mmCIF file of C-alpha atoms in Angstrom:
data_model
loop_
_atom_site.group_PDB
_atom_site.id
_atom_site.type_symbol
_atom_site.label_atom_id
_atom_site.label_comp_id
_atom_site.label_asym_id
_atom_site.label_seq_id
_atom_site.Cartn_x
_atom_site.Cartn_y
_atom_site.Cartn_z
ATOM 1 C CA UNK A 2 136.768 97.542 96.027
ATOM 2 C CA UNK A 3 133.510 98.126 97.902
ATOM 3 C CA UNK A 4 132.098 95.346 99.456
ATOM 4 C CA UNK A 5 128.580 94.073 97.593
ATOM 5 C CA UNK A 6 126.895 90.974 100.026
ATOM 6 C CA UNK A 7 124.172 89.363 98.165
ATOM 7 C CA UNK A 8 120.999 88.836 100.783
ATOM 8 C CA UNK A 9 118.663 86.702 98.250
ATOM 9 C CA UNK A 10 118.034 88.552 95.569
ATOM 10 C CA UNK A 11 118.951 91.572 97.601
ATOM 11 C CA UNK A 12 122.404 93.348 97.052
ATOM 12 C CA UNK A 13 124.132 95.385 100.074
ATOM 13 C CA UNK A 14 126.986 97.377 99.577
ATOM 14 C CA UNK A 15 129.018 98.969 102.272
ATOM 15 C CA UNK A 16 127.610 102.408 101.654
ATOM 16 C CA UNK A 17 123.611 100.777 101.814
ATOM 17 C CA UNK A 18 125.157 99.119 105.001
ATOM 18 C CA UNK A 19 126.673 102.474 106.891
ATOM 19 C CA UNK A 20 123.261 104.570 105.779
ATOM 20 C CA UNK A 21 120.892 102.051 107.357
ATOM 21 C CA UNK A 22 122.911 102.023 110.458
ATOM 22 C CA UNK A 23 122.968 105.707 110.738
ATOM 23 C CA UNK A 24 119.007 106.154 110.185
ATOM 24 C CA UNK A 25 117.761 103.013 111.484
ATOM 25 C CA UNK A 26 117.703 103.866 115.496
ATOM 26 C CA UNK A 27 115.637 106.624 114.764
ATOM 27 C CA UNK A 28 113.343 104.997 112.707
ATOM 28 C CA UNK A 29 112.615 101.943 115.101
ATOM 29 C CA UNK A 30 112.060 104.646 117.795
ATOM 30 C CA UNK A 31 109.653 106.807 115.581
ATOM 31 C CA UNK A 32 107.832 103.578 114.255
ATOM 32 C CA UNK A 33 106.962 102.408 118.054
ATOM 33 C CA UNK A 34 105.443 105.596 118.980
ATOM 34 C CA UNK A 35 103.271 105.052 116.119
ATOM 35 C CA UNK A 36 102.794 100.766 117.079
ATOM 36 C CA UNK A 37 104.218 100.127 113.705
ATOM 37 C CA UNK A 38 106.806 97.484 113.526
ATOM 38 C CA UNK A 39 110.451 98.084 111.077
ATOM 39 C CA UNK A 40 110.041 95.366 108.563
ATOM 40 C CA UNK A 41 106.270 96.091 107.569
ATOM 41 C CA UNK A 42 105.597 96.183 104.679
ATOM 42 C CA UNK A 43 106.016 99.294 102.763
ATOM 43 C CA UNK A 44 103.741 101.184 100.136
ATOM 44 C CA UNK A 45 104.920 104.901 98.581
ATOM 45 C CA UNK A 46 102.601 107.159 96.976
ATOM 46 C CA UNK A 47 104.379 110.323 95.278
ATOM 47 C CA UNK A 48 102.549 113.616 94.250
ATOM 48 C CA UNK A 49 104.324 115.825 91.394
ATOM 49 C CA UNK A 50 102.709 118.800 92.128
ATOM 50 C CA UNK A 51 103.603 119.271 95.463
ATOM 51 C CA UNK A 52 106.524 117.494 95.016
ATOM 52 C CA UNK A 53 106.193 115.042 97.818
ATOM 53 C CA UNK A 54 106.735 111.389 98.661
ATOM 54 C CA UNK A 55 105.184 109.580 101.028
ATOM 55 C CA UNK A 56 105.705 106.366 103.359
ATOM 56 C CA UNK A 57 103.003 104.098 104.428
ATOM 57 C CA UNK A 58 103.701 101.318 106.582
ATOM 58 C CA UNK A 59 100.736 97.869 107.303
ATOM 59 C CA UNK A 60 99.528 97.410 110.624
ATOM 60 C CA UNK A 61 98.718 94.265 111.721
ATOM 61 C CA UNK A 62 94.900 94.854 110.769
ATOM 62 C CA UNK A 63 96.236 94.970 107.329
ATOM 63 C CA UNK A 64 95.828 98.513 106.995
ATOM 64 C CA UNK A 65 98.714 101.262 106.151
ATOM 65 C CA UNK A 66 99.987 103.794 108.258
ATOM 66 C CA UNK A 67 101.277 107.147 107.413
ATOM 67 C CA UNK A 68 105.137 107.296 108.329
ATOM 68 C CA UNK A 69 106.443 110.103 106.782
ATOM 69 C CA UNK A 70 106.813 112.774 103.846
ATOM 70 C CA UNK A 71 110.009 113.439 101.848
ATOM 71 C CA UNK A 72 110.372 116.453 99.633
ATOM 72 C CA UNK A 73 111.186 115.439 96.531
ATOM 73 C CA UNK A 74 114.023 117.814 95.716
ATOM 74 C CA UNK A 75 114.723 117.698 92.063
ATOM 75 C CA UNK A 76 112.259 116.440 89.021
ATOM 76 C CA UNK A 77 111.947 117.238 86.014
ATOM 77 C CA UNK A 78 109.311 117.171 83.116
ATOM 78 C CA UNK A 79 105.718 118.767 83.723
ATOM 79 C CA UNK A 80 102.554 116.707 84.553
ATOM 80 C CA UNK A 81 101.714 113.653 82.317
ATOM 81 C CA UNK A 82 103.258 110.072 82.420
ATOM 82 C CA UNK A 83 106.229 109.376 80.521
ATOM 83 C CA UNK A 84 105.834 108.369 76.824
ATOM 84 C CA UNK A 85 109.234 107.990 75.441
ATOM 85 C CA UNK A 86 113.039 107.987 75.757
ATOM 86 C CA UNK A 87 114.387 111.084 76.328
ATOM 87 C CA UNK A 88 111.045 113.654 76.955
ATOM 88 C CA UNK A 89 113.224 113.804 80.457
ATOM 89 C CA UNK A 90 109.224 113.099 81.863
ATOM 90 C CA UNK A 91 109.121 111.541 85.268
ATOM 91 C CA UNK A 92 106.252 108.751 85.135
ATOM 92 C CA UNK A 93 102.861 108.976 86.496
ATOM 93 C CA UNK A 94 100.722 105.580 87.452
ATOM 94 C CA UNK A 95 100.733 102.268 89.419
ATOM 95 C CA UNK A 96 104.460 100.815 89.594
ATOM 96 C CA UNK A 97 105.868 97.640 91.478
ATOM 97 C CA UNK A 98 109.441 96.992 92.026
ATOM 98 C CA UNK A 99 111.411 93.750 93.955
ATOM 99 C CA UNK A 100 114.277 93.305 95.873
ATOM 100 C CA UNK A 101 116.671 93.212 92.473
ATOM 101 C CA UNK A 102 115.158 96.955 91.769
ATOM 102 C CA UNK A 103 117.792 97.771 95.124
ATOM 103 C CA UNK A 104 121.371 99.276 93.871
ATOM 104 C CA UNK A 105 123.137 100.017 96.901
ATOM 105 C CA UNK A 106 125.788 101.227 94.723
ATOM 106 C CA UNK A 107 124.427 103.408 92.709
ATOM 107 C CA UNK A 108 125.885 107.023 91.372
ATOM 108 C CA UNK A 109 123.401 108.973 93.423
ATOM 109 C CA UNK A 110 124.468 107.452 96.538
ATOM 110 C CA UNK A 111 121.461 105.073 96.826
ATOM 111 C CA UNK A 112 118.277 103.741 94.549
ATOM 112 C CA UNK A 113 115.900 101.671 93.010
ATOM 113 C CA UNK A 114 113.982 101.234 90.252
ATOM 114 C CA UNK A 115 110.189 101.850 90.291
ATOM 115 C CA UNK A 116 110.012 99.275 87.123
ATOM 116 C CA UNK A 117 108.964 101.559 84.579
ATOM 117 C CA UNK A 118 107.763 100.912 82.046
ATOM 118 C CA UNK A 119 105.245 98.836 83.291
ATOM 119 C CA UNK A 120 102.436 96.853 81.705
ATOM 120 C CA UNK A 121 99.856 99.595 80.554
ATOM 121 C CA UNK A 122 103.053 101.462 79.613
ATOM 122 C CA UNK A 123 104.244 98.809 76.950
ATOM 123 C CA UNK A 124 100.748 98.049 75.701
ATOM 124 C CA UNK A 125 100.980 101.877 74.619
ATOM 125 C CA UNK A 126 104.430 101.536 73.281
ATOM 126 C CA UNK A 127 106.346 104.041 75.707
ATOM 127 C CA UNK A 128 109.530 103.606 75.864
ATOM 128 C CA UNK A 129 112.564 104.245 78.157
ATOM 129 C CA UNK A 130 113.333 102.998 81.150
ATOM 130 C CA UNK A 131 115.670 103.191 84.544
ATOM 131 C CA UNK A 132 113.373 105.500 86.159
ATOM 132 C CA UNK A 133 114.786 105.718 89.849
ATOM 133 C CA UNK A 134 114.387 107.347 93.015
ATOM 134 C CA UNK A 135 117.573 108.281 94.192
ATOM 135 C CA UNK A 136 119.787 110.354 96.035
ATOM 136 C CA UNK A 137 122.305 113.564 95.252
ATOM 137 C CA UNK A 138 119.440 115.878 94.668
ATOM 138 C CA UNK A 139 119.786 115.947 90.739
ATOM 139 C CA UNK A 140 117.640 114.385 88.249
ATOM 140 C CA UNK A 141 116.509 113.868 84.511
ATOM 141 C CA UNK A 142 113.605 112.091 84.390
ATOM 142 C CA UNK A 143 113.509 110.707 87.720
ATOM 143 C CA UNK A 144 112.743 111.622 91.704
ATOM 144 C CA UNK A 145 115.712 112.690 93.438
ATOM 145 C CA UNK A 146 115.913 112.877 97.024
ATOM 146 C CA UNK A 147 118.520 114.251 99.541
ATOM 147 C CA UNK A 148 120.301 111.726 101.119
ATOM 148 C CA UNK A 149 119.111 111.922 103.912
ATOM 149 C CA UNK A 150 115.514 110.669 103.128
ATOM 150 C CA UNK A 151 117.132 108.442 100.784
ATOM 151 C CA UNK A 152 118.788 106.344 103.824
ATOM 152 C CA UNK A 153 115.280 106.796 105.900
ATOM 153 C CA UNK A 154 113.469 105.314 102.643
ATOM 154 C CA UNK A 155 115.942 102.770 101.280
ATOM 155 C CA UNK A 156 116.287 101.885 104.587
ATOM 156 C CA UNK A 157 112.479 100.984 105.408
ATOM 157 C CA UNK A 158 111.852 99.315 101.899
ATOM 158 C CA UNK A 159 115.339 96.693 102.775
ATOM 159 C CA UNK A 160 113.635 96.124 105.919
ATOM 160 C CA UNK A 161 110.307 95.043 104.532
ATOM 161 C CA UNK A 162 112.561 92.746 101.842
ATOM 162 C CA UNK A 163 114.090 90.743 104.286
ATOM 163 C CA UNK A 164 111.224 90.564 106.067
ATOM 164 C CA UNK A 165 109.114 88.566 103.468
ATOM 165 C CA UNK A 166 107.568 91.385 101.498
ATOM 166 C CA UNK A 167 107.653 89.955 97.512
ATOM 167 C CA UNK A 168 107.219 93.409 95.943
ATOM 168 C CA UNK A 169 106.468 97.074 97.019
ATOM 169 C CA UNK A 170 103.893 99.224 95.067
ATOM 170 C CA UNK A 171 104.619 102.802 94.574
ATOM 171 C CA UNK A 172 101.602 104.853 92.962
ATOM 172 C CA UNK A 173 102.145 108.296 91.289
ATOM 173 C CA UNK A 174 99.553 111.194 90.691
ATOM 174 C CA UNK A 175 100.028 114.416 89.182
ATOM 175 C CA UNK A 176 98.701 116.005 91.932
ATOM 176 C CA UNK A 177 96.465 115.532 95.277
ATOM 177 C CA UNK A 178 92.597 115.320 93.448
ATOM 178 C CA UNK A 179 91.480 118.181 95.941
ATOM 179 C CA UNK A 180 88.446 119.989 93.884
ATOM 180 C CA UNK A 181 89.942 123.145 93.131
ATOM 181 C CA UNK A 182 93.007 121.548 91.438
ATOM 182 C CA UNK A 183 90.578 119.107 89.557
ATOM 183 C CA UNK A 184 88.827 122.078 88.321
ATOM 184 C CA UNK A 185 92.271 123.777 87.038
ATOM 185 C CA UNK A 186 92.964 120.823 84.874
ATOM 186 C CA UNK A 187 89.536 119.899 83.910
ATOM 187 C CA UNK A 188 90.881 120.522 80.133
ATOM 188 C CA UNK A 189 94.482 119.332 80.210
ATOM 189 C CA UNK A 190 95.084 116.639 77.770
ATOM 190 C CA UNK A 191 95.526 114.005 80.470
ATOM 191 C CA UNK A 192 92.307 114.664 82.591
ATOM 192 C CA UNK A 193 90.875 111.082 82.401
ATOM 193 C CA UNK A 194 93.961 109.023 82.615
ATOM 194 C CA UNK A 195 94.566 110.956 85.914
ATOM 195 C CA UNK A 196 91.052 110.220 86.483
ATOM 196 C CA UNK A 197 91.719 106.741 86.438
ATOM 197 C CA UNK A 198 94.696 107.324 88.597
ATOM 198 C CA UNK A 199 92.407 109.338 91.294
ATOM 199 C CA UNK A 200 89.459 106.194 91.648
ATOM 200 C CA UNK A 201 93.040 104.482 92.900
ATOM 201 C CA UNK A 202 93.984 107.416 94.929
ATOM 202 C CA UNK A 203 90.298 107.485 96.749
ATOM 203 C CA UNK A 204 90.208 104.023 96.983
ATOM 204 C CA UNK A 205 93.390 103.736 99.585
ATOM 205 C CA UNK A 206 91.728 107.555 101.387
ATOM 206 C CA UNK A 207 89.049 104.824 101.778
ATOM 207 C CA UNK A 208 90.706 101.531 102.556
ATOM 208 C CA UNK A 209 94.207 102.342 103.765
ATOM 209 C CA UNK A 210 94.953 99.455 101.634
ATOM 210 C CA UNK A 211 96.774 99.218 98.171
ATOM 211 C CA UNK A 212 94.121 99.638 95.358
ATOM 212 C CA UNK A 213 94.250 96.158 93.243
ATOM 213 C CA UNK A 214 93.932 97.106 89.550
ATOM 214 C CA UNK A 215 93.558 95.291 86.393
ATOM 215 C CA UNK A 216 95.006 96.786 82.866
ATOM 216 C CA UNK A 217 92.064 97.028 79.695
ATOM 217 C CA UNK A 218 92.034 98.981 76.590
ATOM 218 C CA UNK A 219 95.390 101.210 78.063
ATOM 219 C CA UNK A 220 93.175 102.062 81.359
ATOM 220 C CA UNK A 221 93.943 101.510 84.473
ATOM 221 C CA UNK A 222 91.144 99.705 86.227
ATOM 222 C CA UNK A 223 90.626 100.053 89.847
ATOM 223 C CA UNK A 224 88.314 97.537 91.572
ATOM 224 C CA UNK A 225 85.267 99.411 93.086
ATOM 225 C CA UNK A 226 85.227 99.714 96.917
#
């Protein structure tokens, strides 16, 4: 039977336990070169497109560092959020997930939840759910990872659990809003709900902290800098 310890409301398994040992050395040594401290707390940001995810880690002027970028190695769907069960579409917006979102057990060797569908999701009526990012390279409808990056990531997030951190907000875009790529999809059908996603996206280019949002009339609502 493999062993599950319960940490608060966070779950370790022997296999979450081996993969942190294995990546954790490197991680404390790559975080001090940078004077960032393993147990910050983490925010992710993920880009479709170019099929990336990305770790940001606070400094202790409340501002986020970049860490590092992850391919992601399997996703399917096109752009647009997720609307329903079974349109194997990945999700696209502002997500938040806790230390119960953490299966150190799962199928895909680790995970969590990104806690779709969220509030704006279930005023619109989409529906589905256990959208992960995972390991094993495979995926219908959510971000897999190699497992590699999965240990580096799962590993990082655990750390800012324990440490205090209450949540961890991972954002996703379609694409980076760089002008020629706005241009492209000046017409697609989702332009100005990725719009709304973008005034979040240039608010932490700004800030290098998490955009606070509100939820109105299916919008996301970013505060103004």
């Amino acid at each position: 039977m493999a062993l599950l310890v319960l940490l608060g409301e966070l779950a370790t398994s022997q296999r979450s336990i081996n993969a942190v040992q294995r990546v954790e050395p490197g991680l404390k040594h790559v975080l001090s070169q940078k004077s960032l401290v393993y147990g910050a707390p983490v925010y992710l940001r993920i880009f479709k497109a170019e099929r990336r995810l990305e770790i940001w880690l606070q400094k202790d002027d409340g501002r986020f560092a970049f860490v590092a970028s992850h391919e992601i190695c399997s996703m399917s769907g096109v752009l647009g959020p997720k609307e329903k069960e079974g349109d194997l579409q990945a999700p696209e917006g502002f997500y938040e997930f806790e230390p119960g979102a953490m299966n150190p057990w799962s199928s895909y060797h680790l995970s969590f939840n990104i806690g779709y569908p969220n509030r704006l999701d279930r005023s619109l009526k989409r529906t589905g759910g256990l959208i992960m990012v995972h390991g094993h390279c495979v995926s219908i409808g959510c971000f897999a990872m190699r497992d590699g990056p999965i240990e580096e990531i799962y590993a990082l997030v655990q750390a800012a659990f324990l440490a205090g951190q209450k949540s961890v907000r991972i954002d996703i875009f379609p694409f980076v809003p760089v002008p020629d790529q706005v241009t492209r999809f000046r017409d697609h059908k989702w332009f100005h709900f990725w719009e709304d996603l973008w005034v979040g996206y240039r608010y932490f280019e700004n800030q290098r902290k998490v955009p606070p949002f509100t939820i109105a009339g299916g919008r996301y609502l970013v505060a103004p800098l």
